[in-house]
PDB file of C-alpha atoms in Angstrom:
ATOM      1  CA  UNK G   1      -8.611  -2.929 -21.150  1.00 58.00           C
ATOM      2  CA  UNK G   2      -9.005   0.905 -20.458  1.00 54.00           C
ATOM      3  CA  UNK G   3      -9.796   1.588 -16.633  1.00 56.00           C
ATOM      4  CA  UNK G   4     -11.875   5.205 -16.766  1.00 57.00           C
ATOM      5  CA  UNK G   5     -14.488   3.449 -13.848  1.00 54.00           C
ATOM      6  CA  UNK G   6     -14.250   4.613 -10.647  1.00 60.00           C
ATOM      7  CA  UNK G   7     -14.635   1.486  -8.235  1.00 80.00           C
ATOM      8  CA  UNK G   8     -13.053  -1.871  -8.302  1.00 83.00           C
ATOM      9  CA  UNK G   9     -16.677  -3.408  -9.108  1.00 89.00           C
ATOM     10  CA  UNK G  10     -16.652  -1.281 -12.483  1.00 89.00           C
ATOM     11  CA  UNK G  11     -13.115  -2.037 -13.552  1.00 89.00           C
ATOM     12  CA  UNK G  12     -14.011  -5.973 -13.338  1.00 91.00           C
ATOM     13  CA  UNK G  13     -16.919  -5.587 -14.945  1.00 92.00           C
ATOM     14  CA  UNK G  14     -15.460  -3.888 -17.771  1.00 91.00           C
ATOM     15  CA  UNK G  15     -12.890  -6.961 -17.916  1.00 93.00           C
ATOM     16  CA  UNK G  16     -15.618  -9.155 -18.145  1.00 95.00           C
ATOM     17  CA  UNK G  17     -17.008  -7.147 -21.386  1.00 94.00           C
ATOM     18  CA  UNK G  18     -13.384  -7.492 -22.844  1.00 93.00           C
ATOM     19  CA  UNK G  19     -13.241 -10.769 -22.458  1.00 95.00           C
ATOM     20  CA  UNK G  20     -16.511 -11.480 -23.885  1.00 95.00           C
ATOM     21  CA  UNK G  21     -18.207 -12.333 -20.559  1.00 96.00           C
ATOM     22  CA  UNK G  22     -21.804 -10.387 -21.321  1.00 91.00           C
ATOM     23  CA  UNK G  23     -24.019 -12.282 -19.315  1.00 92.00           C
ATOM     24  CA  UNK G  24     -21.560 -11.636 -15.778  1.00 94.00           C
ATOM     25  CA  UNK G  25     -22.583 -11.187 -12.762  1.00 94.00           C
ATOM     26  CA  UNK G  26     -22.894  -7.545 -11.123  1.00 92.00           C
ATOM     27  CA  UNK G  27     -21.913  -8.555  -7.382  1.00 93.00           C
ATOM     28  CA  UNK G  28     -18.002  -8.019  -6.982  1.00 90.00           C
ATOM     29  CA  UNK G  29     -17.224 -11.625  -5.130  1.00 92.00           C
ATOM     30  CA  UNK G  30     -18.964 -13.590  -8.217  1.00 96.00           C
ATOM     31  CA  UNK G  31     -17.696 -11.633 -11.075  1.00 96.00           C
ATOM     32  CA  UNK G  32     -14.363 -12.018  -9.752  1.00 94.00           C
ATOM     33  CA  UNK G  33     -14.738 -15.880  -9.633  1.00 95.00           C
ATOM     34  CA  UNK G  34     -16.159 -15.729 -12.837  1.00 97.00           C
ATOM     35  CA  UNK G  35     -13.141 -13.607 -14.657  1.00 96.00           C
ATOM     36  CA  UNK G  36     -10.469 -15.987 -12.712  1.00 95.00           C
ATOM     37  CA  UNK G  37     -12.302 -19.195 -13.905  1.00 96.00           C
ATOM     38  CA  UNK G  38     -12.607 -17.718 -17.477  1.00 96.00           C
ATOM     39  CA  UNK G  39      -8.938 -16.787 -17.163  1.00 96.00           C
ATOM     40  CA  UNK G  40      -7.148 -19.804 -15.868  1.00 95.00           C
ATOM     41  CA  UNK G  41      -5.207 -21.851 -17.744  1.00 95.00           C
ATOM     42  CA  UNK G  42      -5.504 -19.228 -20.771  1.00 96.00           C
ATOM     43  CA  UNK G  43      -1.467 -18.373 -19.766  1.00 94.00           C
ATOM     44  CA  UNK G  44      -2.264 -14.582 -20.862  1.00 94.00           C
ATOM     45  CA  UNK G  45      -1.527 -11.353 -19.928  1.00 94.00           C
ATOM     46  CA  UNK G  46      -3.976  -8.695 -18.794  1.00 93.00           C
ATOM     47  CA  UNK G  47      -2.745  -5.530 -19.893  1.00 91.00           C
ATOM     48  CA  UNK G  48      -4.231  -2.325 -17.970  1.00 87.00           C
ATOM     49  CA  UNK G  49      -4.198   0.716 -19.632  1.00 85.00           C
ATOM     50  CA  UNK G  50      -4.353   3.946 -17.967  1.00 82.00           C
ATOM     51  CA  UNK G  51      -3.288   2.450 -14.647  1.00 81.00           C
ATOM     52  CA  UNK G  52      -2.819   5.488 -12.983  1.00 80.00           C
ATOM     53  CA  UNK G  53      -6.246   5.905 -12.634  1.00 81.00           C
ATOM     54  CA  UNK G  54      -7.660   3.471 -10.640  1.00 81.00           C
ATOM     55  CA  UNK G  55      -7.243   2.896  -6.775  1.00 80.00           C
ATOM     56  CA  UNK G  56      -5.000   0.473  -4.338  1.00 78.00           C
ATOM     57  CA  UNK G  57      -8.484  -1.725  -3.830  1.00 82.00           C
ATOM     58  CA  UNK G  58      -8.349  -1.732  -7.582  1.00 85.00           C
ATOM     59  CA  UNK G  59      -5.045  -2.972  -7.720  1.00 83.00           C
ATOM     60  CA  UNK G  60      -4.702  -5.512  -5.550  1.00 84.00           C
ATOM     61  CA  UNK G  61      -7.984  -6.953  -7.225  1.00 88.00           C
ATOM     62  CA  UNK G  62      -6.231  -7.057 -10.699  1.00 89.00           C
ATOM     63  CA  UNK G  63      -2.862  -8.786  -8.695  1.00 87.00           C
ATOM     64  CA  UNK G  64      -5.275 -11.302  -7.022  1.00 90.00           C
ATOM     65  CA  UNK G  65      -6.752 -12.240  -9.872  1.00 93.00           C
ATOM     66  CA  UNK G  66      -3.633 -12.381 -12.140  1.00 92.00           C
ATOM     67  CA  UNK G  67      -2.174 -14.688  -9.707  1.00 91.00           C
ATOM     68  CA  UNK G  68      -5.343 -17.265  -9.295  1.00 93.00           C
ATOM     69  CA  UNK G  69      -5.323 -17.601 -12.621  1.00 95.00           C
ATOM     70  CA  UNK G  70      -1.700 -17.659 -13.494  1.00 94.00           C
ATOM     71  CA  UNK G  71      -1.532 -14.771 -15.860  1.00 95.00           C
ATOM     72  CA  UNK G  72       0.918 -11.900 -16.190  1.00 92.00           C
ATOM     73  CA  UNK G  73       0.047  -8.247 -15.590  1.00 90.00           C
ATOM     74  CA  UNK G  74       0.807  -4.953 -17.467  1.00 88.00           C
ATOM     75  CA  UNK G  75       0.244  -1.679 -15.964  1.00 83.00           C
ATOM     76  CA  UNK G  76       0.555   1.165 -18.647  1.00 82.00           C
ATOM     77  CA  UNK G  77       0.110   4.855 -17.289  1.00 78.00           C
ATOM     78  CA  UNK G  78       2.063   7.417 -16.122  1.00 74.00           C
ATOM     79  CA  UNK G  79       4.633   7.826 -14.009  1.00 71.00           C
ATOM     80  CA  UNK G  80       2.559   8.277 -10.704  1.00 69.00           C
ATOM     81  CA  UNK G  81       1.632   4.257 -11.094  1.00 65.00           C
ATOM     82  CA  UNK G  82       5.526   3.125 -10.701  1.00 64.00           C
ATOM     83  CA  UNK G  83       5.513   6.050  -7.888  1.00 67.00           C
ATOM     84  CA  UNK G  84       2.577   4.379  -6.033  1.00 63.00           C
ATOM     85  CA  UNK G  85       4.692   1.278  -6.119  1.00 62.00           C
ATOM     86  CA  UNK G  86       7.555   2.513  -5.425  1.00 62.00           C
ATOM     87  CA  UNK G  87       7.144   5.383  -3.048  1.00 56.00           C
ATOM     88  CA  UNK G  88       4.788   8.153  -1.691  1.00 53.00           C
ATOM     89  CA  UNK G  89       2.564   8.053   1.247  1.00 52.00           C
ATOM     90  CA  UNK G  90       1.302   4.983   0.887  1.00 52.00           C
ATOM     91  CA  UNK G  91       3.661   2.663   0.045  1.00 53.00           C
ATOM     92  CA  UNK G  92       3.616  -0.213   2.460  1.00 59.00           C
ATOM     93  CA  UNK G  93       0.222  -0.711   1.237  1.00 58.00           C
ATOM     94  CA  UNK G  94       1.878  -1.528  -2.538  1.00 59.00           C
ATOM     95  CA  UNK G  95       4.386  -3.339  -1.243  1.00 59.00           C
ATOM     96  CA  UNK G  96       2.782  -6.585  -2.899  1.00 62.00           C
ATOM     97  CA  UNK G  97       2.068  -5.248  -5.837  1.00 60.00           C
ATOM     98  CA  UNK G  98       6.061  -3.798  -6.040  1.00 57.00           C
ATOM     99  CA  UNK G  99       7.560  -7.090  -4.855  1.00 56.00           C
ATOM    100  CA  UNK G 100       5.910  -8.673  -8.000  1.00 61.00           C
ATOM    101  CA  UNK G 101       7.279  -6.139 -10.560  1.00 63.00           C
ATOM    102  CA  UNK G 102       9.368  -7.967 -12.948  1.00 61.00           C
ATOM    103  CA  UNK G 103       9.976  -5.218 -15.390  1.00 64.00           C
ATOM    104  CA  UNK G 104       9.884  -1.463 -15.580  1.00 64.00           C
ATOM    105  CA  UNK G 105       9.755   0.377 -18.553  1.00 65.00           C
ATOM    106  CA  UNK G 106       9.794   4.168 -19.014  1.00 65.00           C
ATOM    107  CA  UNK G 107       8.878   5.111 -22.989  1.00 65.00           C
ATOM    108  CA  UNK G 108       9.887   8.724 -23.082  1.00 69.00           C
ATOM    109  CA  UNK G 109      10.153   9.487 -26.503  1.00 80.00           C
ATOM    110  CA  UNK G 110       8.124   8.220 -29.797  1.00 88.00           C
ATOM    111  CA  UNK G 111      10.061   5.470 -32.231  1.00 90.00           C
ATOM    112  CA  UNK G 112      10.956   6.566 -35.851  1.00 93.00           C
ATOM    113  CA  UNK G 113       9.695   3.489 -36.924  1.00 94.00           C
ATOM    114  CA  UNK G 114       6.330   3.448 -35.211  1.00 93.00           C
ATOM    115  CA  UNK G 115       5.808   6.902 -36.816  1.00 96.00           C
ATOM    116  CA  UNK G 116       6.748   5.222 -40.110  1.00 96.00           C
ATOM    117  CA  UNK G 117       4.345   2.726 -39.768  1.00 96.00           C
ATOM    118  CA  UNK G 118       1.428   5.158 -38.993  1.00 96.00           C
ATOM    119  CA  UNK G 119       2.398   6.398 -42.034  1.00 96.00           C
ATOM    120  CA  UNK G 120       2.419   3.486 -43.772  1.00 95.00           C
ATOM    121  CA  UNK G 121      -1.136   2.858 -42.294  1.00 96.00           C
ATOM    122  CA  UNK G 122      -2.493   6.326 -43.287  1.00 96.00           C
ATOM    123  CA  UNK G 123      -1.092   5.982 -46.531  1.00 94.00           C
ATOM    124  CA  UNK G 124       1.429   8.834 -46.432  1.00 96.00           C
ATOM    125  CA  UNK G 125       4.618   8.414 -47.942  1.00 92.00           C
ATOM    126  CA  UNK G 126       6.373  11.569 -48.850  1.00 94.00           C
ATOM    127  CA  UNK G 127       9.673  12.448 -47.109  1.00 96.00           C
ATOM    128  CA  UNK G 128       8.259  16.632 -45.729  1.00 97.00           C
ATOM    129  CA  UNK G 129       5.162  14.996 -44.440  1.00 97.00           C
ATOM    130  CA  UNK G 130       6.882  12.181 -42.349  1.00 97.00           C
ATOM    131  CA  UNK G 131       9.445  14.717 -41.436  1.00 97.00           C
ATOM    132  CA  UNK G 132       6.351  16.635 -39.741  1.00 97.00           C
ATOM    133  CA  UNK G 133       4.891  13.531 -38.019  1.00 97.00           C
ATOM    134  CA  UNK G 134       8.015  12.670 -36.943  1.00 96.00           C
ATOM    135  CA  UNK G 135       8.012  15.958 -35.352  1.00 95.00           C
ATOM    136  CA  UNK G 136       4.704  16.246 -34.011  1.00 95.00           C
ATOM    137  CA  UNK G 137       4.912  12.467 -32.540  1.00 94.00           C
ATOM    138  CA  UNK G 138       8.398  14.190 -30.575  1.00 91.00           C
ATOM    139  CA  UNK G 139       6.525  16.262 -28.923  1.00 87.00           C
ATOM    140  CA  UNK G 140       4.507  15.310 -25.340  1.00 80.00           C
ATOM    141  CA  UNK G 141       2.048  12.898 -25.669  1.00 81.00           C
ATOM    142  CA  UNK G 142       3.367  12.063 -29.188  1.00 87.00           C
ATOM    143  CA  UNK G 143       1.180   9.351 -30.607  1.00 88.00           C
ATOM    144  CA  UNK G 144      -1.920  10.533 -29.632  1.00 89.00           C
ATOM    145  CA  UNK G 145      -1.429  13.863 -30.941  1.00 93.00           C
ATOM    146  CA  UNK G 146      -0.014  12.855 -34.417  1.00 96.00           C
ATOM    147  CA  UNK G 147      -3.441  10.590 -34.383  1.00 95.00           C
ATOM    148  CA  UNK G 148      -5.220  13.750 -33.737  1.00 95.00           C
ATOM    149  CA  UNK G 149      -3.054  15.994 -36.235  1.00 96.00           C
ATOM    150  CA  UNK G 150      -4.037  12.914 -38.669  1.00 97.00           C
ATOM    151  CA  UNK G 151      -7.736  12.628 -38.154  1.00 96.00           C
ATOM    152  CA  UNK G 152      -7.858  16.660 -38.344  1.00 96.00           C
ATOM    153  CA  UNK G 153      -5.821  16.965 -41.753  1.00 96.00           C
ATOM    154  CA  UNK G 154      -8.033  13.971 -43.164  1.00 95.00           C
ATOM    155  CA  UNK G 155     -11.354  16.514 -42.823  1.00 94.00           C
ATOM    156  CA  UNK G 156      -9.342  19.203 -44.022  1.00 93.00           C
ATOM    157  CA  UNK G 157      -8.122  17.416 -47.282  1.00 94.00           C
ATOM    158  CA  UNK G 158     -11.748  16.751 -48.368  1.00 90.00           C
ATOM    159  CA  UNK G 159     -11.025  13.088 -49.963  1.00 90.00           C
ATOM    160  CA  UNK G 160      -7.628  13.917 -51.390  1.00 92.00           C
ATOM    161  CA  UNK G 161      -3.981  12.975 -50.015  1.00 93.00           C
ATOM    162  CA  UNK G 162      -2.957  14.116 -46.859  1.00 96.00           C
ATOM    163  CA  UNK G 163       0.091  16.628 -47.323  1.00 96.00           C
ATOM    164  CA  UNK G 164       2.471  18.813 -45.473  1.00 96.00           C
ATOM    165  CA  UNK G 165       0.732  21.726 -45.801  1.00 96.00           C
ATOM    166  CA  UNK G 166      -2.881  20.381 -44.037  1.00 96.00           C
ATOM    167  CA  UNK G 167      -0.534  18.326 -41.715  1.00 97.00           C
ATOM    168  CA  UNK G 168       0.970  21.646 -40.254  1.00 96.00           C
ATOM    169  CA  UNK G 169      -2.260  23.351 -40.221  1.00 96.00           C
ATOM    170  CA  UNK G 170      -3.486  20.783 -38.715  1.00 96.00           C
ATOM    171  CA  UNK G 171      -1.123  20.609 -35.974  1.00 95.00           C
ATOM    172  CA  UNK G 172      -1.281  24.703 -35.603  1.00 95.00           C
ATOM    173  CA  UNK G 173      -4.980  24.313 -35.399  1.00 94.00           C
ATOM    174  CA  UNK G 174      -4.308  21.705 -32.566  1.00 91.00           C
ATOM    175  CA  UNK G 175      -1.647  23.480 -30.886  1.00 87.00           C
ATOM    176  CA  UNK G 176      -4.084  26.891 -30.460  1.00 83.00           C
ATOM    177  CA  UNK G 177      -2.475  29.185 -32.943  1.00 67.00           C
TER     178      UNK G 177
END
C-alpha cells in the first residue's frame, strides 16, 4: 500500500482500506488490533511502498504489527529508508527494525525484459520503438517515466499506433525541450 499520510494513524488506516476493512475504527490502538486480527494467520506479506516517507513511529507500527500477525514486510523507497536503518543520526532508534532485515535489494537500473513486457502490454512491437523505451526506461526513474512517455504519445497518436516518432516527442516534450 502507498504511504503519502503523514501520521502513523493515517498510514493504518489506509491499510485497513487495502485490505478491505471499510467499516475500521479511527482510534490508533483499535485499528491496529483490528488490522493484526484481520492479518493473522493470512502468512502474507505487507509490502510498503514509498517507505521513505513515513516516520520511525510509523515504522515500528508496521514491524509490530508484521510480527503479531506473523507476516513478512517489504519496504520499497529510496535509498534514505536502508540509510535510516542502517545509519544516520538516529540509528539506535532502528536498530529493531535493522536487526530484522533479511534481505536488501538495490534496483539501479530498469530490466530489458520488463521494458519488453510494457511493450507487450501497450501493444508496441516494432524493434526503433522498443529501442527508445528501452532508452527512456535507462534513464533515472525509468519506469515511471517510460509510463509517462507512454500515456503522453497515446494522446498524441489520436487512436492510431504508438510509433517512434510520437515516442521521442513524447519524451522531448517530457524532458523540457
Amino acid at each position: 500500500f502507498p504511504t503519502r499520510r503523514s501520521s502513523d494513524l493515517e498510514c493504518l488506516y489506509e491499510l485497513a482500506m487495502a485490505l478491505g476493512m471499510e467499516q475500521a475504527p479511527r482510534l490508533r490502538g483499535p485499528l491496529a488490533r483490528a488490522i493484526r486480527r484481520r492479518l493473522a494467520g493470512t502468512e502474507g506479506l505487507l509490502i510498503v511502498d514509498e517507505a521513505d516517507h513515513i516516520s520511525y513511529d510509523t515504522l515500528e507500527e508496521l514491524r509490530i504489527l508484521a510480527e503479531e500477525a506473523e507476516i513478512g514486510m517489504v519496504l520499497i523507497g529510496n535509498s534514505k529508508v536502508y540509510t535510516q536503518l542502517t545509519g544516520g543520526s538516529r540509528s539506535e532508534d532502528f536498530a529493531r527494525l535493522f536487526s530484522r532485515i533479511a534481505k536488501k535489494r538495490a534496483l539501479t537500473k530498469t530490466k530489458r525484459e520488463d521494458v519488453r513486457a510494457v511493450a507487450r502490454a501497450w501493444d508496441i512491437n516494432g524493434d526503433d520503438e522498443l529501442a527508445t523505451m528501452i532508452q527512456i526506461a535507462e534513464r533515472p526513474g525509468g519506469l515511471r517515466l517510460l509510463n509517462k512517455t507512454l500515456r503522453l504519445s497515446l494522446t498524441a497518436a489520436n487512436g492510431e499506433p504508438i510509433n517512434n516518432a510520437l515516442l521521442r516527442r513524447a519524451f522531448k516534450e517530457l524532458e523540457g525541450e
